[in-house]
JSON list of C-alpha atoms in Angstrom, two decimals:
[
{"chain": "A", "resi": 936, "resn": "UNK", "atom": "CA", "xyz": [5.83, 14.93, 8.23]},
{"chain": "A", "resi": 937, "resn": "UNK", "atom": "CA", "xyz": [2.70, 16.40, 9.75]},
{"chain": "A", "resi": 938, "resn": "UNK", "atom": "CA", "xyz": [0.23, 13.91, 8.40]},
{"chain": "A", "resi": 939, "resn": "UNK", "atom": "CA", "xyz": [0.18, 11.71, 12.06]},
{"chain": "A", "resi": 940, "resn": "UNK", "atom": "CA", "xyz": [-3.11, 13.77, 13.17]},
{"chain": "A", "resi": 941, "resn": "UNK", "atom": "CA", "xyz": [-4.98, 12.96, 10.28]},
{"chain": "A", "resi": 942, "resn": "UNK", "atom": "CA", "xyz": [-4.40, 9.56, 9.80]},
{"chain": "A", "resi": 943, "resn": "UNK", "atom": "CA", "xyz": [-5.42, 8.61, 12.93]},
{"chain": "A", "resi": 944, "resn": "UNK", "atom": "CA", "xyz": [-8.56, 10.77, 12.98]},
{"chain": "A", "resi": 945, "resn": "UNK", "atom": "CA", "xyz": [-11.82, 8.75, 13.01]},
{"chain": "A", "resi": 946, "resn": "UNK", "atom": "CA", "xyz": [-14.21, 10.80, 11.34]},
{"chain": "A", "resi": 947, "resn": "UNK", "atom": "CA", "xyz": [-17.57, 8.96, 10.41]},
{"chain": "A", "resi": 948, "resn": "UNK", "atom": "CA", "xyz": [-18.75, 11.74, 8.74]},
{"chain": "A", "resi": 949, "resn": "UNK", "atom": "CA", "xyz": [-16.21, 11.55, 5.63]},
{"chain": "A", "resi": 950, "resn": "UNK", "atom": "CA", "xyz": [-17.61, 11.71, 2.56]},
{"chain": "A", "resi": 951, "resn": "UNK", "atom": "CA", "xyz": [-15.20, 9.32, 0.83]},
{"chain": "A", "resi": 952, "resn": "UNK", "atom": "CA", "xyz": [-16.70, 6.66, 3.39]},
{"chain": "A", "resi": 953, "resn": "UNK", "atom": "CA", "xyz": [-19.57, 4.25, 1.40]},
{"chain": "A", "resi": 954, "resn": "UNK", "atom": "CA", "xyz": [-22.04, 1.98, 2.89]},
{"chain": "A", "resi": 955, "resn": "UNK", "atom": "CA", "xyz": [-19.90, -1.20, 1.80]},
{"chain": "A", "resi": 956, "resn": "UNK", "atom": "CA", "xyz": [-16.50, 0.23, 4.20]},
{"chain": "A", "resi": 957, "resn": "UNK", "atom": "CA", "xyz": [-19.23, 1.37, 7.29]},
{"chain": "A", "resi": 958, "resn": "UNK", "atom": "CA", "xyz": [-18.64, -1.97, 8.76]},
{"chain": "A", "resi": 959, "resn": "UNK", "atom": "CA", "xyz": [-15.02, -1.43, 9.05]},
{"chain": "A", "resi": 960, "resn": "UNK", "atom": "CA", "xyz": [-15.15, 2.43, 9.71]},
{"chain": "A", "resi": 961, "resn": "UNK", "atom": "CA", "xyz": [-14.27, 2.37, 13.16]},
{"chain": "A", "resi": 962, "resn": "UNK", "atom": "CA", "xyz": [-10.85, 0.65, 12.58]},
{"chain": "A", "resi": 963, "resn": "UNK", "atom": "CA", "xyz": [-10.27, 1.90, 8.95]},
{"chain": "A", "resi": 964, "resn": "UNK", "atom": "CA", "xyz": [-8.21, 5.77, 9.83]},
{"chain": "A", "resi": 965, "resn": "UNK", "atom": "CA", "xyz": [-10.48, 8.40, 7.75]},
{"chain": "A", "resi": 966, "resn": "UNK", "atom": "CA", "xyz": [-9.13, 11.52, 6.17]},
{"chain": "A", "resi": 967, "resn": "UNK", "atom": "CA", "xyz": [-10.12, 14.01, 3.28]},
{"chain": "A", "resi": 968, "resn": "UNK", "atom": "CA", "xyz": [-8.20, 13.19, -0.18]},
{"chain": "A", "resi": 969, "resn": "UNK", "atom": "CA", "xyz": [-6.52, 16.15, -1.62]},
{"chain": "A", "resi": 970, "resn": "UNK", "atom": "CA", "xyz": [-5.54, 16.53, -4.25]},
{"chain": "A", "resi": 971, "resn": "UNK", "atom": "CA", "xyz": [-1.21, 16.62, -4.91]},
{"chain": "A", "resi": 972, "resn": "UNK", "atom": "CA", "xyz": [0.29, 18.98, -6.79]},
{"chain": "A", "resi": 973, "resn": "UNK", "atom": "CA", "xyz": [1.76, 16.33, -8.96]},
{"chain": "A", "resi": 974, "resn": "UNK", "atom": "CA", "xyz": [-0.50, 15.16, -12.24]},
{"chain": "A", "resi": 975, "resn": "UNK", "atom": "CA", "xyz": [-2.47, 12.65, -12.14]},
{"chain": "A", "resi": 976, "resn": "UNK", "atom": "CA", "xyz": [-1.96, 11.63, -15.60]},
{"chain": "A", "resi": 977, "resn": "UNK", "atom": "CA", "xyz": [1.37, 12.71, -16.47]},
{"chain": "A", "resi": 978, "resn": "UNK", "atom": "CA", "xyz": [4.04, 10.61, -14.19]},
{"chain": "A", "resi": 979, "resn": "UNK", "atom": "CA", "xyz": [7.14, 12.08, -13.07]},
{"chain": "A", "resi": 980, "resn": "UNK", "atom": "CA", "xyz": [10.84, 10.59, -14.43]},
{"chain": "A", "resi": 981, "resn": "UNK", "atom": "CA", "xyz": [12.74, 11.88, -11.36]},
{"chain": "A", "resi": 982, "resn": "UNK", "atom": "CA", "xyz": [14.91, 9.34, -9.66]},
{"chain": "A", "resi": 983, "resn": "UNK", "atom": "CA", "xyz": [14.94, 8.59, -6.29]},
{"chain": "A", "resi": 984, "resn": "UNK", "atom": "CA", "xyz": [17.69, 9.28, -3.38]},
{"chain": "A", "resi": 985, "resn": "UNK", "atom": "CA", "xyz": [18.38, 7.26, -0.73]},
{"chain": "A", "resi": 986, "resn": "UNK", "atom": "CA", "xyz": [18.76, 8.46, 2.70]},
{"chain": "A", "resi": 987, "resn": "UNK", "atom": "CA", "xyz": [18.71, 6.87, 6.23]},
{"chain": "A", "resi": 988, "resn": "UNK", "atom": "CA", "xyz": [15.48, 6.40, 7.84]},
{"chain": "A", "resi": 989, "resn": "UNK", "atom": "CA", "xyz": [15.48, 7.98, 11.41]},
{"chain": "A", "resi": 990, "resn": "UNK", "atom": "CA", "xyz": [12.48, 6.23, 12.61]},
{"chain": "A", "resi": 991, "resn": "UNK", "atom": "CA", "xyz": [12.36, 2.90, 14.03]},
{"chain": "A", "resi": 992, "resn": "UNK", "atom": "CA", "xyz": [10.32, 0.46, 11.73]},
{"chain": "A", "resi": 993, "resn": "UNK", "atom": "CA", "xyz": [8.58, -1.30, 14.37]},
{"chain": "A", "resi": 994, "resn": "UNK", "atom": "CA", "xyz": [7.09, 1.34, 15.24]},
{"chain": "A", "resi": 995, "resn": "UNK", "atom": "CA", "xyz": [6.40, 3.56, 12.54]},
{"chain": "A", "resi": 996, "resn": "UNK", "atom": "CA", "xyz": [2.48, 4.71, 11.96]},
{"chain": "A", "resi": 997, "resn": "UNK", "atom": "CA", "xyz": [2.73, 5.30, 8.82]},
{"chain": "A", "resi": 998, "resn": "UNK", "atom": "CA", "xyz": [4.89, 4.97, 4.96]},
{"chain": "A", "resi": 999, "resn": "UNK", "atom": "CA", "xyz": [5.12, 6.98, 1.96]},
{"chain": "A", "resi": 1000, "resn": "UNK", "atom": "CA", "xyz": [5.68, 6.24, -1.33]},
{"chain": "A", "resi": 1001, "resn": "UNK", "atom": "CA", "xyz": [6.40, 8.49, -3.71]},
{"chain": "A", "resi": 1002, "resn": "UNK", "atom": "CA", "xyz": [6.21, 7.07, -6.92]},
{"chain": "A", "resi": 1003, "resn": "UNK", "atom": "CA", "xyz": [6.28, 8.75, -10.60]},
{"chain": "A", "resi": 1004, "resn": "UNK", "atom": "CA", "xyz": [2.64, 9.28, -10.97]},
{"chain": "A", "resi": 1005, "resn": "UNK", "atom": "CA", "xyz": [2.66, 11.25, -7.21]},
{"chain": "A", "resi": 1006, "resn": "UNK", "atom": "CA", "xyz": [2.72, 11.03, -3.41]},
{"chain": "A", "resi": 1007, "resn": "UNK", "atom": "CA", "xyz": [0.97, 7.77, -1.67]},
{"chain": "A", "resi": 1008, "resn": "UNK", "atom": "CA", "xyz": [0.37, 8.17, 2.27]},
{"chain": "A", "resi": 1009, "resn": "UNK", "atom": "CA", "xyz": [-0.62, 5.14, 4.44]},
{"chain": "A", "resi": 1010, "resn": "UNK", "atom": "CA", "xyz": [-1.49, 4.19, 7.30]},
{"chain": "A", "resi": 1011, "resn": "UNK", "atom": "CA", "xyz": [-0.55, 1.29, 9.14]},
{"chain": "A", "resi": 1012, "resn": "UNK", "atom": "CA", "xyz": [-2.13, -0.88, 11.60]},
{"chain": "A", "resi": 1013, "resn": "UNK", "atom": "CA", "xyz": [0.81, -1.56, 13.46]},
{"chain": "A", "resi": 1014, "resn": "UNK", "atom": "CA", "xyz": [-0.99, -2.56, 16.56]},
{"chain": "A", "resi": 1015, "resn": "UNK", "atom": "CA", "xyz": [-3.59, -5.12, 15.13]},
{"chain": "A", "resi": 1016, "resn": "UNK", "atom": "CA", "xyz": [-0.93, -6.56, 12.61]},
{"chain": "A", "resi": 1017, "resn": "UNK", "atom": "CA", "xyz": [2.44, -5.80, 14.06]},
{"chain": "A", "resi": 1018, "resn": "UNK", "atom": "CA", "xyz": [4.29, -8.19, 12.48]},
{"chain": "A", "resi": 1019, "resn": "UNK", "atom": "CA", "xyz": [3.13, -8.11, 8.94]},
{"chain": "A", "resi": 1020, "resn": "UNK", "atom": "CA", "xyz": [3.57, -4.21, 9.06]},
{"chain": "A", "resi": 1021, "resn": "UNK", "atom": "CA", "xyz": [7.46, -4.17, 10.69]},
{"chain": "A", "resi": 1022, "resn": "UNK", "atom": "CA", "xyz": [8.35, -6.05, 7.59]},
{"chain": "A", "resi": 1023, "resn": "UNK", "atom": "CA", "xyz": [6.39, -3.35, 5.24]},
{"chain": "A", "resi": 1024, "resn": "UNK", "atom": "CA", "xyz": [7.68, -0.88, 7.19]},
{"chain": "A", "resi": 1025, "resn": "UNK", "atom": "CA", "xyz": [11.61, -2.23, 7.28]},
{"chain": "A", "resi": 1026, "resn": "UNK", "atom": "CA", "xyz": [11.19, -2.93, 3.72]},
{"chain": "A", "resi": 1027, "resn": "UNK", "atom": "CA", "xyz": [10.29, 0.57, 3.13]},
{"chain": "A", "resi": 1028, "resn": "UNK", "atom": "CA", "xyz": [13.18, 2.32, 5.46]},
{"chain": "A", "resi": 1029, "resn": "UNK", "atom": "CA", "xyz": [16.17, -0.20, 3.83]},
{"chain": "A", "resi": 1030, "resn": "UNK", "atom": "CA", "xyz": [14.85, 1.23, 0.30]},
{"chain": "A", "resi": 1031, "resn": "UNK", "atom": "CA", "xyz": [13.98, -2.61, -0.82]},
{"chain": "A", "resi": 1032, "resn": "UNK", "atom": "CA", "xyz": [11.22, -0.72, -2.34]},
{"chain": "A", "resi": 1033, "resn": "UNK", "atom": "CA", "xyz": [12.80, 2.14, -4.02]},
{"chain": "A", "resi": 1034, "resn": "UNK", "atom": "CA", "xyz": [13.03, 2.02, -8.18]},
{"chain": "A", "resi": 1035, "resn": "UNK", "atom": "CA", "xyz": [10.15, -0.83, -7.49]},
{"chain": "A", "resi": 1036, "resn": "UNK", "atom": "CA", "xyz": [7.63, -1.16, -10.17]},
{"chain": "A", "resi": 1037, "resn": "UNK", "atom": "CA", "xyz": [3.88, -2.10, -10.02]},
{"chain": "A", "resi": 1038, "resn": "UNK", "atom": "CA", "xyz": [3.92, -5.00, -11.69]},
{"chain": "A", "resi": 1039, "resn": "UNK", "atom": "CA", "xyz": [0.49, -5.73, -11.95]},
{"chain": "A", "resi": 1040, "resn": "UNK", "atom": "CA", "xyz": [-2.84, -3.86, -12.44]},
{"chain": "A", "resi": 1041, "resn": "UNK", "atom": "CA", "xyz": [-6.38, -4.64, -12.85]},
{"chain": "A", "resi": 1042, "resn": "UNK", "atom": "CA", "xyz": [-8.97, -1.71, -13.19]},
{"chain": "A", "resi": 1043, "resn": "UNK", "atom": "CA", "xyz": [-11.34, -1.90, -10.64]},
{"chain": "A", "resi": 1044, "resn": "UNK", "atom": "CA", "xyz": [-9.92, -4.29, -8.79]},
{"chain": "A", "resi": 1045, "resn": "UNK", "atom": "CA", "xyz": [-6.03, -3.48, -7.20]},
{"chain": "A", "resi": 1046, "resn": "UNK", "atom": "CA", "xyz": [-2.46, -2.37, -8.33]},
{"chain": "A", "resi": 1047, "resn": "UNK", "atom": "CA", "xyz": [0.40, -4.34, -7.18]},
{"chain": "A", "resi": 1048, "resn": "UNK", "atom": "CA", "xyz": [4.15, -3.98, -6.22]},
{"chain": "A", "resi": 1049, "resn": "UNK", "atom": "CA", "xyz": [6.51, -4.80, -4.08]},
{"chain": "A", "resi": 1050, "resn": "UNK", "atom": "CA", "xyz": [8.74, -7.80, -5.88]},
{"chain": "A", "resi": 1051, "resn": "UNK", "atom": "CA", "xyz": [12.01, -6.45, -7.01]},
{"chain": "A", "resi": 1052, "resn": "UNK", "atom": "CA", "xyz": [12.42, -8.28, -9.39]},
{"chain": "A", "resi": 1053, "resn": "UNK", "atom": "CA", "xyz": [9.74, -6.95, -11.19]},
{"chain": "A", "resi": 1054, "resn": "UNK", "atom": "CA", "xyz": [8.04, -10.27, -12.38]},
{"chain": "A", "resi": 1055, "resn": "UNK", "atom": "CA", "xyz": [5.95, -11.22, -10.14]},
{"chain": "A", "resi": 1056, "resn": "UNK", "atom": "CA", "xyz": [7.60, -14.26, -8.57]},
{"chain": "A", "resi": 1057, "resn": "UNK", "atom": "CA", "xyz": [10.10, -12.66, -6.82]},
{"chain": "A", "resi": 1058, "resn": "UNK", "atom": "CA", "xyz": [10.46, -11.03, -2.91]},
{"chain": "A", "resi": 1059, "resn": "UNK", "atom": "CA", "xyz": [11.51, -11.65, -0.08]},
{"chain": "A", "resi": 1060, "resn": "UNK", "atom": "CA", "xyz": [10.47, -11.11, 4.03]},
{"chain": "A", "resi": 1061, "resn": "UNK", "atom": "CA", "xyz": [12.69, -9.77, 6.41]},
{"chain": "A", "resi": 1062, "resn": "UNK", "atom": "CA", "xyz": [12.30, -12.95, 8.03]},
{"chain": "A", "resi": 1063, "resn": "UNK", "atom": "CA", "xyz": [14.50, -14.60, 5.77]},
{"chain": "A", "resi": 1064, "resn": "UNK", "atom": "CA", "xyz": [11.26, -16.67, 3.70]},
{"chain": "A", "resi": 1065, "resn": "UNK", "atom": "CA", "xyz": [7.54, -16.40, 3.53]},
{"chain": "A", "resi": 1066, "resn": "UNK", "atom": "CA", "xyz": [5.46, -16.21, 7.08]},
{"chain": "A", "resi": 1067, "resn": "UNK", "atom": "CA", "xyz": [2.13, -16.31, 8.31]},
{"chain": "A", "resi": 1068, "resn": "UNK", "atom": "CA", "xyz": [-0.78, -14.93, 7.73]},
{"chain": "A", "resi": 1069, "resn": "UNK", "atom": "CA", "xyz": [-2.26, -12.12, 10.29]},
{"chain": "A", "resi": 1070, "resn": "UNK", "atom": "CA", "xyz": [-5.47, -11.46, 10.72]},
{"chain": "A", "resi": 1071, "resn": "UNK", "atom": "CA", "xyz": [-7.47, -9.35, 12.92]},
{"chain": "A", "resi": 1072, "resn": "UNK", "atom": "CA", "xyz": [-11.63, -9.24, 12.01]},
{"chain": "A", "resi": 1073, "resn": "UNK", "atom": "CA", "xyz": [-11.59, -5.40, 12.25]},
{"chain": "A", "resi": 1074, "resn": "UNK", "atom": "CA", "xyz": [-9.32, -5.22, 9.07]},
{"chain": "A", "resi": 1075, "resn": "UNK", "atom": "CA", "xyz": [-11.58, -6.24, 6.03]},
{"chain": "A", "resi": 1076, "resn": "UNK", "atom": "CA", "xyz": [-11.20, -5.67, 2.19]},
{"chain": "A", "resi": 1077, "resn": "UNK", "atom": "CA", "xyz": [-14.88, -3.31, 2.48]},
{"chain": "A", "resi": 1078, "resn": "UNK", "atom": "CA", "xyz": [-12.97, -0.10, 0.48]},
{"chain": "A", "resi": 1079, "resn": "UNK", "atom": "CA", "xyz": [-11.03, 1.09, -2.20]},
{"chain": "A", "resi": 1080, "resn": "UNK", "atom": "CA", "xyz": [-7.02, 2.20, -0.76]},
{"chain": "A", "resi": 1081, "resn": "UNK", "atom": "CA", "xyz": [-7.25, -1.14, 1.41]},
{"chain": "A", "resi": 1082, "resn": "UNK", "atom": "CA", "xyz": [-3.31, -2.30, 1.93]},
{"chain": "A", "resi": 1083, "resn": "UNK", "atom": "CA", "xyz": [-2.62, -5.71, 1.70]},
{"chain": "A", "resi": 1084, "resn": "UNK", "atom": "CA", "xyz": [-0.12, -8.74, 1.51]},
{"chain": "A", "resi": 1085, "resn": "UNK", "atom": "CA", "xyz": [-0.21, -9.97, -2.00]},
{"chain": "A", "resi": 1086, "resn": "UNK", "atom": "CA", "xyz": [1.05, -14.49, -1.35]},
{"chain": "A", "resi": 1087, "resn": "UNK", "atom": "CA", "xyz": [0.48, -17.55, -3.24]},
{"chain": "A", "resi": 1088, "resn": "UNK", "atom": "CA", "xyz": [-1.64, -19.01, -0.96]},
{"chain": "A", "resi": 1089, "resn": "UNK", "atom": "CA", "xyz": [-1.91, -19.56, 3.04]},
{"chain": "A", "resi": 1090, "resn": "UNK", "atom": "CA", "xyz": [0.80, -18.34, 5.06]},
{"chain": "A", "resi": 1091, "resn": "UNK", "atom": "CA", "xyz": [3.14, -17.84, 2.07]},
{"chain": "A", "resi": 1092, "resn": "UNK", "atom": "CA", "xyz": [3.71, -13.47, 2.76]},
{"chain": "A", "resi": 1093, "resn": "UNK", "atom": "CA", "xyz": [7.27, -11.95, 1.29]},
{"chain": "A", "resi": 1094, "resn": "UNK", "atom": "CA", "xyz": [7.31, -8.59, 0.51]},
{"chain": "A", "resi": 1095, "resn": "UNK", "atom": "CA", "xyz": [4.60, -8.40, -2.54]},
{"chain": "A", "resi": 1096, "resn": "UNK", "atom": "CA", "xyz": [1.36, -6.09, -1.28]},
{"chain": "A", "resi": 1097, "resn": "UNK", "atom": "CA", "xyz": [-1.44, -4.29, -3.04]},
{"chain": "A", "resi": 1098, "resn": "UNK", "atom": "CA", "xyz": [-3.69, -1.64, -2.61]},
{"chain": "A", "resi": 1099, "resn": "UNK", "atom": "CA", "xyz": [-7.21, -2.02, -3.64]},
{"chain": "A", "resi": 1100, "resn": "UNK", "atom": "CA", "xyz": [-9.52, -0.22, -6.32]},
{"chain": "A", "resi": 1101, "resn": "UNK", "atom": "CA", "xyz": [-12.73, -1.18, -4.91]},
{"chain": "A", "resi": 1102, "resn": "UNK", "atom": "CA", "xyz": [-14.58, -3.39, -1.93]},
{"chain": "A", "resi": 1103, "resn": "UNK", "atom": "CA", "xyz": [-13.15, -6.82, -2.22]},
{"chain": "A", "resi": 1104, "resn": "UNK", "atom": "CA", "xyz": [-14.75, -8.78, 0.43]},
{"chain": "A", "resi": 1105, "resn": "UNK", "atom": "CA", "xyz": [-13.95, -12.24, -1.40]},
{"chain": "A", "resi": 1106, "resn": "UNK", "atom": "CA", "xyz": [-10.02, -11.41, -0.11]},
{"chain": "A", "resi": 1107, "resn": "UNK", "atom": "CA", "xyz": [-11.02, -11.57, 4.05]},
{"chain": "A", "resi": 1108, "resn": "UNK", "atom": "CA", "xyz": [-9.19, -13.63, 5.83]},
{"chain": "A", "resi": 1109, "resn": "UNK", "atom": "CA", "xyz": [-7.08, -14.91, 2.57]},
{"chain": "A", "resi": 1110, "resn": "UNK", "atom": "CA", "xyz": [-4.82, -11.76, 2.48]},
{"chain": "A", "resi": 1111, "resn": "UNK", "atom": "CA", "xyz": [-3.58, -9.62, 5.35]},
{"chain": "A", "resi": 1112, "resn": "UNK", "atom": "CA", "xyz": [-5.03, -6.38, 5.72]},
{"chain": "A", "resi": 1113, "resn": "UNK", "atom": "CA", "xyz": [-2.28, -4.28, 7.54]},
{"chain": "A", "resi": 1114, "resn": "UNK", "atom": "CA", "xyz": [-2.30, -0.33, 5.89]},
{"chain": "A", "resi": 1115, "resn": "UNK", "atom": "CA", "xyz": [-5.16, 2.33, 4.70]},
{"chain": "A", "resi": 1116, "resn": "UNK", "atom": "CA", "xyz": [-4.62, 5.14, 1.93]},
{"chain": "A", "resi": 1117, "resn": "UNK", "atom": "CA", "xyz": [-5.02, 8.66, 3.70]},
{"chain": "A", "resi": 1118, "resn": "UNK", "atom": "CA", "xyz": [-3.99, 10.49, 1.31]},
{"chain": "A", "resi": 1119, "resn": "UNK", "atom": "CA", "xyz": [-2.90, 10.99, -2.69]},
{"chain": "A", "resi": 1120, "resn": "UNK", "atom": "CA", "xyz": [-6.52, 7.95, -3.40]},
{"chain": "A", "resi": 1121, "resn": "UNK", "atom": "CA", "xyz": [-6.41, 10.02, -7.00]},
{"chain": "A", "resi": 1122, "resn": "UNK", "atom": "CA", "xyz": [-2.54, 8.78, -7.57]},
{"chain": "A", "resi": 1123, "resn": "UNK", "atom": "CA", "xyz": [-3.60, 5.36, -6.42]},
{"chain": "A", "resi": 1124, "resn": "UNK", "atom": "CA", "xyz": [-6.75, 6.12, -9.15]},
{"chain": "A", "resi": 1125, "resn": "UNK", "atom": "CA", "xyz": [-4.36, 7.39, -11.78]},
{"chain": "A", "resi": 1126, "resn": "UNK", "atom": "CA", "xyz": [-2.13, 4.36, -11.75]},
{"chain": "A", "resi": 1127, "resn": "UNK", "atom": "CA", "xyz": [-5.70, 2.10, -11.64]},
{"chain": "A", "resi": 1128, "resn": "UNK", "atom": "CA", "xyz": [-6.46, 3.00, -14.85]},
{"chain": "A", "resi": 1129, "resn": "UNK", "atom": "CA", "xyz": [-2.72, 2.88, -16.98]},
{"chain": "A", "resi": 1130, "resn": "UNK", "atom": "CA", "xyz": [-3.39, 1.22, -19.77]},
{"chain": "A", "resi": 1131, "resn": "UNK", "atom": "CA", "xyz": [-1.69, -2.88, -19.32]},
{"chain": "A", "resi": 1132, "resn": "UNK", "atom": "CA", "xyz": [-0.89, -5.53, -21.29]},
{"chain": "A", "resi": 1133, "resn": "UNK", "atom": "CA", "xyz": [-0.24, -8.89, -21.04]},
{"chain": "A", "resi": 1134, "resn": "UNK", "atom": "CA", "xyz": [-0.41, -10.45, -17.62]},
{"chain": "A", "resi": 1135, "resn": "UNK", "atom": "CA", "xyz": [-2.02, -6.73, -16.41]},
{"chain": "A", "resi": 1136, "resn": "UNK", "atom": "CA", "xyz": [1.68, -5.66, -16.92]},
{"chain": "A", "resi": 1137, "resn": "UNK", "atom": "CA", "xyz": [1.73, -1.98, -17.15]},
{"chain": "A", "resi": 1138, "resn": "UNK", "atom": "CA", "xyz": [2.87, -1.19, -21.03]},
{"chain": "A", "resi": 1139, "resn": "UNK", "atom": "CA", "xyz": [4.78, 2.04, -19.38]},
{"chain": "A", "resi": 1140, "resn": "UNK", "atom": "CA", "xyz": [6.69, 1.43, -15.98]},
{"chain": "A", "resi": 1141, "resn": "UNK", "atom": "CA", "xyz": [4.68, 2.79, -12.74]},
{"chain": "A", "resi": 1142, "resn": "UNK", "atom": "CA", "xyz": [7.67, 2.80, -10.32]},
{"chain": "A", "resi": 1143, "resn": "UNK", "atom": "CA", "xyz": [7.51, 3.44, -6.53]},
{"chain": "A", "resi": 1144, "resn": "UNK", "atom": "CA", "xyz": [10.74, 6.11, -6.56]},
{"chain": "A", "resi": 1145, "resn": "UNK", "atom": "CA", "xyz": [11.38, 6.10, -3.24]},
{"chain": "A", "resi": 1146, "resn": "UNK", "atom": "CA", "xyz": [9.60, 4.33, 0.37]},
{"chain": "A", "resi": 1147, "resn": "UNK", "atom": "CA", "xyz": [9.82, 6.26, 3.53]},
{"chain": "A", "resi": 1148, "resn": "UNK", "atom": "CA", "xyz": [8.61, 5.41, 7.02]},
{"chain": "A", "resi": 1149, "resn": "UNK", "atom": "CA", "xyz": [7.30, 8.01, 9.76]}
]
């Protein structure tokens, strides 16, 4: 997967940086959005396969999901945040996430996954519970594509995360910042702006069909 080069290319001169992120531009891993081939309003039904990871979750830079509204690349700040992102990433490679849906969305704001169970009380660590909070003051909630650990308050992280819509600076140092969007922000934009219900429950599934690790 040759997307290692640019997700760990600091380039200040990115148009898809705003004033609000600048602050955080020198940890946050800068890229240019393209766009997929897949639609961005029509999702995709195909189911996912599993297969065997080859990579080493503790050390993996970087996880895609592919879910039915397209292709989701992140990048992970393994080395500020280790712990927080060996369990994404060993969530991701053991398919805990695969057939996963995003549970809850709120336009502007974030879209959230990771419970499978699917209600939003559900999830569990690799740890075997909930652990601790991580956080490093490089990593700050200044952008939209921010990845973070969704809890129920202090110290209380499973395997629930989000990705932000928008700056949400009223989220430092209460969630753990621990990935970036590099690429397929118009997916993440697409499944912003499904139309939800009750609860910000999607009325049609978003699903994450399959997690990988690289």
């Amino acid at each position: 997967m040759n997307k290692l080069k640019k997700i760990f290319k600091h380039d200040h001169s990115d148009k898809g940086t705003t004033a609000s992120s600048s602050a955080a531009s020198s940890s946050q891993p800068a890229s240019t959005l393209t766009q997929s081939n897949y639609s961005s309003t029509q999702p995709t039904t195909q189911s996912s396969t599993t297969t065997p990871s080859t990579v080493d979750p503790a050390s993996a830079s970087g996880v895609l999901l592919t879910t039915n509204y397209g292709p989701i690349t992140i990048a992970l700040y393994k080395d500020q945040v280790p712990k927080t992102t060996r369990n994404f990433a060993t969530l991701c490679a053991t398919h805990k996430y695969d057939n996963v849906i995003f549970h809850r969305i709120i336009p502007g704001f974030m879209i959230q996954g990771g419970d499978p169970t699917g209600t939003g009380t559900g999830g569990k660590s690799i740890y075997g519970g909930k652990f601790e909070d991580e956080f490093d003051s490089s990593l700050v909630h200044s952008a939209k594509g921010v990845l973070s650990m969704a809890n129920s308050g202090p110290n209380t992280n499973g395997s629930q995360f989000f990705i932000t819509l928008g700056p949400t600076p009223h989220l430092n140092r209460k969630h753990t910042v621990f990935g970036q969007v590099v690429d397929g922000m118009e997916v993440v934009d697409a499944i912003g702006s499904v139309k939800t219900g009750e609860q910000d429950r999607p009325v049609k599934d978003v699903v994450i069909l399959k997690a990988e690790v690289f």
